[in-house]
CSV table of C-alpha atoms in Angstrom, one decimal:
chain,number,residue,atom,x,y,z
A,1,ASP,CA,25.3,21.3,33.6
A,2,ALA,CA,23.6,22.5,30.4
A,3,PRO,CA,25.9,20.5,28.0
A,4,GLU,CA,25.3,17.3,29.9
A,5,VAL,CA,21.6,17.9,30.0
A,6,ASP,CA,21.7,18.5,26.2
A,7,LEU,CA,23.7,15.3,25.7
A,8,LEU,CA,21.3,13.3,27.9
A,9,ASP,CA,18.3,14.7,26.0
A,10,ARG,CA,19.8,13.8,22.6
A,11,ALA,CA,20.9,10.3,23.8
A,12,THR,CA,17.4,9.6,25.3
A,13,HIS,CA,15.7,10.8,22.1
A,14,THR,CA,18.0,8.5,20.0
A,15,ILE,CA,17.2,5.5,22.3
A,16,ILE,CA,13.5,6.1,22.1
A,17,GLN,CA,13.6,6.4,18.3
A,18,GLN,CA,15.7,3.2,17.9
A,19,VAL,CA,13.4,1.2,20.3
A,20,GLU,CA,10.4,2.4,18.3
A,21,ALA,CA,12.1,1.3,15.1
A,22,MET,CA,12.9,-2.1,16.6
A,23,LYS,CA,9.3,-2.5,17.8
A,24,GLN,CA,8.0,-1.7,14.3
A,25,MET,CA,10.4,-4.2,12.8
A,26,VAL,CA,9.4,-7.0,15.3
A,27,ASN,CA,5.7,-6.3,14.7
A,28,ALA,CA,6.2,-6.4,10.9
A,29,PHE,CA,8.2,-9.6,11.1
A,30,SER,CA,5.5,-11.2,13.4
A,31,GLU,CA,2.8,-10.1,10.8
A,32,TYR,CA,4.8,-11.6,8.0
A,33,ALA,CA,5.5,-14.9,9.7
A,34,ARG,CA,2.0,-15.3,11.1
A,35,THR,CA,-0.3,-17.7,9.2
A,36,PRO,CA,-3.7,-15.8,9.3
A,37,THR,CA,-7.1,-17.4,9.6
A,38,MET,CA,-8.9,-16.2,6.5
A,39,GLU,CA,-12.3,-14.7,6.9
A,40,ILE,CA,-13.8,-14.8,3.4
A,41,THR,CA,-16.8,-12.5,2.8
A,42,ARG,CA,-18.3,-11.0,-0.4
A,43,PHE,CA,-17.8,-7.3,-0.6
A,44,ASP,CA,-17.4,-4.2,-2.9
A,45,LEU,CA,-13.7,-3.7,-3.6
A,46,ASN,CA,-14.2,-0.2,-4.8
A,47,ALA,CA,-16.0,0.8,-1.5
A,48,LEU,CA,-13.1,-0.6,0.5
A,49,ILE,CA,-10.6,1.4,-1.5
A,50,THR,CA,-12.6,4.6,-1.1
A,51,GLU,CA,-12.8,4.0,2.6
A,52,VAL,CA,-9.1,3.5,3.1
A,53,SER,CA,-8.2,6.4,0.8
A,54,GLU,CA,-10.3,8.8,2.9
A,55,LEU,CA,-8.1,8.1,5.9
A,56,TYR,CA,-5.1,9.5,4.1
A,57,ALA,CA,-6.9,12.7,3.1
A,58,HIS,CA,-7.3,13.7,6.8
A,59,GLN,CA,-3.8,13.1,8.1
A,60,GLU,CA,-1.4,15.9,9.1
A,61,LYS,CA,0.0,16.0,5.6
A,62,PRO,CA,-2.9,15.1,3.3
A,63,LEU,CA,-2.0,12.8,0.4
A,64,ALA,CA,-3.4,13.8,-3.0
A,65,ILE,CA,-5.1,10.7,-4.2
A,66,LYS,CA,-6.9,10.2,-7.5
A,67,LEU,CA,-9.3,7.3,-7.6
A,68,SER,CA,-10.1,5.8,-11.0
A,69,LEU,CA,-12.4,2.9,-10.2
A,70,ALA,CA,-14.2,0.6,-12.7
A,71,ALA,CA,-17.9,1.1,-12.5
A,72,ASP,CA,-20.0,-2.0,-11.8
A,73,LEU,CA,-16.9,-4.1,-10.9
A,74,PRO,CA,-18.3,-7.3,-9.5
A,75,ALA,CA,-18.1,-8.0,-5.8
A,76,ILE,CA,-15.2,-10.2,-4.8
A,77,ASN,CA,-14.9,-13.1,-2.3
A,78,ALA,CA,-11.9,-12.3,-0.1
A,79,ASP,CA,-10.7,-11.4,3.4
A,80,ALA,CA,-11.6,-7.7,3.6
A,81,GLY,CA,-9.4,-7.1,6.6
A,82,ARG,CA,-6.3,-8.6,4.9
A,83,LEU,CA,-7.0,-6.6,1.7
A,84,ARG,CA,-7.4,-3.4,3.8
A,85,GLN,CA,-3.9,-4.2,5.1
A,86,VAL,CA,-2.6,-4.5,1.5
A,87,LEU,CA,-3.9,-1.1,0.7
A,88,HIS,CA,-2.5,0.5,3.8
A,89,ASN,CA,0.9,-1.1,3.1
A,90,LEU,CA,1.0,0.1,-0.5
A,91,LEU,CA,-0.1,3.6,0.4
A,92,ARG,CA,2.5,3.8,3.3
A,93,ASN,CA,5.1,2.6,0.8
A,94,ALA,CA,4.1,5.4,-1.6
A,95,ILE,CA,4.1,8.0,1.1
A,96,GLU,CA,7.6,7.1,2.3
A,97,ALA,CA,8.9,7.2,-1.3
A,98,LEU,CA,7.2,10.6,-1.9
A,99,GLU,CA,8.4,12.2,1.4
A,100,PRO,CA,10.8,14.7,-0.2
A,101,GLN,CA,8.4,15.8,-2.9
A,102,ALA,CA,6.1,18.8,-2.7
A,103,ASP,CA,3.7,17.6,-5.5
A,104,ALA,CA,3.3,14.0,-4.1
A,105,ARG,CA,0.5,12.2,-6.0
A,106,VAL,CA,-0.9,8.7,-5.9
A,107,GLU,CA,-3.5,7.1,-8.2
A,108,ILE,CA,-5.5,4.0,-7.2
A,109,ALA,CA,-7.3,2.3,-10.1
A,110,THR,CA,-9.4,-0.8,-10.5
A,111,ARG,CA,-10.5,-2.7,-13.6
A,112,TYR,CA,-11.9,-6.0,-14.8
A,113,VAL,CA,-9.4,-8.3,-16.6
A,114,ASP,CA,-10.3,-11.4,-18.5
A,115,GLY,CA,-8.2,-14.3,-17.1
A,116,ALA,CA,-7.6,-17.7,-18.5
A,117,ASP,CA,-9.9,-19.5,-16.1
A,118,ALA,CA,-11.9,-16.7,-14.5
A,119,GLY,CA,-12.4,-12.9,-14.5
A,120,LEU,CA,-9.9,-10.9,-12.4
A,121,ALA,CA,-10.2,-7.8,-10.4
A,122,GLU,CA,-7.0,-5.7,-10.7
A,123,VAL,CA,-6.0,-2.9,-8.3
A,124,THR,CA,-3.1,-0.7,-9.2
A,125,VAL,CA,-1.4,1.8,-6.9
A,126,THR,CA,0.8,4.3,-8.8
A,127,ASP,CA,2.9,7.2,-7.3
A,128,ASN,CA,4.9,9.9,-9.0
A,129,GLY,CA,8.0,9.2,-6.9
A,130,PRO,CA,11.5,8.3,-8.1
A,131,GLY,CA,10.6,4.6,-8.5
A,132,PHE,CA,12.5,1.7,-7.1
A,133,SER,CA,16.3,1.6,-7.0
A,134,SER,CA,17.7,-0.4,-9.9
A,135,ASP,CA,19.7,-2.6,-7.6
A,136,ILE,CA,16.6,-3.8,-5.7
A,137,VAL,CA,13.8,-3.8,-8.2
A,138,GLU,CA,14.1,-7.5,-8.9
A,139,GLN,CA,13.9,-8.3,-5.2
A,140,ALA,CA,11.3,-5.7,-4.3
A,141,PHE,CA,8.9,-8.2,-2.8
A,142,ASP,CA,11.5,-10.1,-0.9
A,143,PRO,CA,11.7,-9.7,3.0
A,144,TYR,CA,14.1,-7.1,4.3
A,145,VAL,CA,14.8,-5.5,0.9
A,146,THR,CA,14.3,-1.7,1.0
A,147,SER,CA,16.0,1.5,-0.1
A,148,LYS,CA,14.2,3.7,2.4
A,149,PRO,CA,16.0,4.8,5.6
A,150,LYS,CA,12.8,4.3,7.6
A,151,GLY,CA,11.7,1.1,5.9
A,152,THR,CA,11.8,-2.4,7.4
A,153,GLY,CA,11.7,-4.2,4.0
A,154,LEU,CA,8.6,-6.1,5.0
A,155,GLY,CA,5.8,-4.0,3.6
A,156,LEU,CA,5.8,-5.4,0.1
A,157,ALA,CA,6.7,-8.9,1.4
A,158,ILE,CA,3.6,-8.9,3.5
A,159,VAL,CA,1.5,-7.7,0.6
A,160,LYS,CA,2.9,-10.5,-1.6
A,161,LYS,CA,2.1,-13.1,1.1
A,162,ILE,CA,-1.5,-11.9,1.6
A,163,MET,CA,-2.0,-12.0,-2.2
A,164,GLU,CA,-0.6,-15.5,-2.4
A,165,ASP,CA,-2.9,-16.6,0.5
A,166,HIS,CA,-5.8,-15.3,-1.7
A,167,GLY,CA,-4.5,-17.1,-4.8
A,168,GLY,CA,-3.7,-13.8,-6.4
A,169,ALA,CA,-0.7,-12.3,-8.0
A,170,LEU,CA,1.4,-9.1,-7.9
A,171,THR,CA,3.4,-7.3,-10.6
A,172,LEU,CA,5.7,-4.3,-10.5
A,173,ASP,CA,6.0,-1.6,-13.1
A,174,ASP,CA,8.9,0.7,-12.4
A,175,GLY,CA,9.6,3.8,-14.4
A,176,PRO,CA,11.9,6.8,-14.2
A,177,ALA,CA,9.3,9.0,-12.6
A,178,HIS,CA,6.8,6.5,-11.1
A,179,ALA,CA,6.3,3.2,-9.4
A,180,ARG,CA,3.2,1.1,-9.9
A,181,VAL,CA,2.2,-2.1,-8.1
A,182,ALA,CA,-0.6,-4.1,-9.5
A,183,ALA,CA,-2.6,-6.8,-7.6
A,184,ARG,CA,-5.0,-9.2,-9.2
A,185,LEU,CA,-7.7,-11.4,-7.6
A,186,ALA,CA,-10.1,-13.9,-9.1
A,187,ILE,CA,-13.7,-12.8,-9.3
A,188,THR,CA,-16.5,-15.3,-8.7
A,189,GLY,CA,-19.8,-14.3,-10.0
A,190,PRO,CA,-21.2,-12.7,-13.1
A,191,ARG,CA,-19.7,-9.6,-14.7
A,192,SER,CA,-22.1,-6.8,-15.5
A,193,GLY,CA,-20.3,-4.5,-17.9
A,194,CYS,CA,-17.3,-2.5,-16.8
A,195,SER,CA,-16.2,1.0,-17.6
A,196,GLN,CA,-13.8,3.5,-16.1
A,197,ARG,CA,-14.9,6.4,-13.9
A,198,VAL,CA,-13.2,8.8,-11.5
A,199,THR,CA,-14.7,8.7,-8.0
A,200,ASP,CA,-16.2,12.0,-6.9
A,201,ALA,CA,-15.3,12.2,-3.2
A,202,SER,CA,-15.3,15.7,-1.9
A,203,SER,CA,-13.1,14.8,1.1
A,204,ILE,CA,-10.3,13.4,-1.1
A,205,PRO,CA,-8.0,15.9,-2.9
A,206,VAL,CA,-8.2,14.8,-6.5
A,207,VAL,CA,-5.2,15.5,-8.7
A,208,GLU,CA,-5.3,14.8,-12.4
A,209,PHE,CA,-2.2,13.0,-13.7
A,210,ALA,CA,-0.4,14.3,-16.8
């Protein structure tokens, strides 16, 4: 009968959704628990950021991204694959936070920072969402801490672990109308003068922030 068919369809859909959610959580936990083999290479951090950003400009709901990258930022020695994962996790986190908003915007910026023992490359990812809930902001990087219905609570925990594996650091700047995560990595090699510029990438929707 039609009512039973409808009930079966809804129940099946619910089961599929829950199985997929469990699968994502298991995969995320496995990724968090796994001790990776680091493959350190020397590469251009700005180029990696631009490449990852372009992927989000061509999805079903394109994300407006502004890139403000430091010109002549020295190349870094790191695992490019793991840092790519950091960027994906931070962008996905921003997308989930911005889901209800029509004017969703994200800014990714890089800059050179003078450290106590070495120069540092800093990457910040800022969105114009509601920010982190006040009750979880202190534990935002802890496993299984999330305020999002679809979140597993492992995205930022994985980011923190990858940064720690690189000897880097993470900071969180939470405001009433934004959330900003900053990641810092040590630079090995000479610095050749650093200034700010906005990347001109025609395939990426550029939105100026107020």
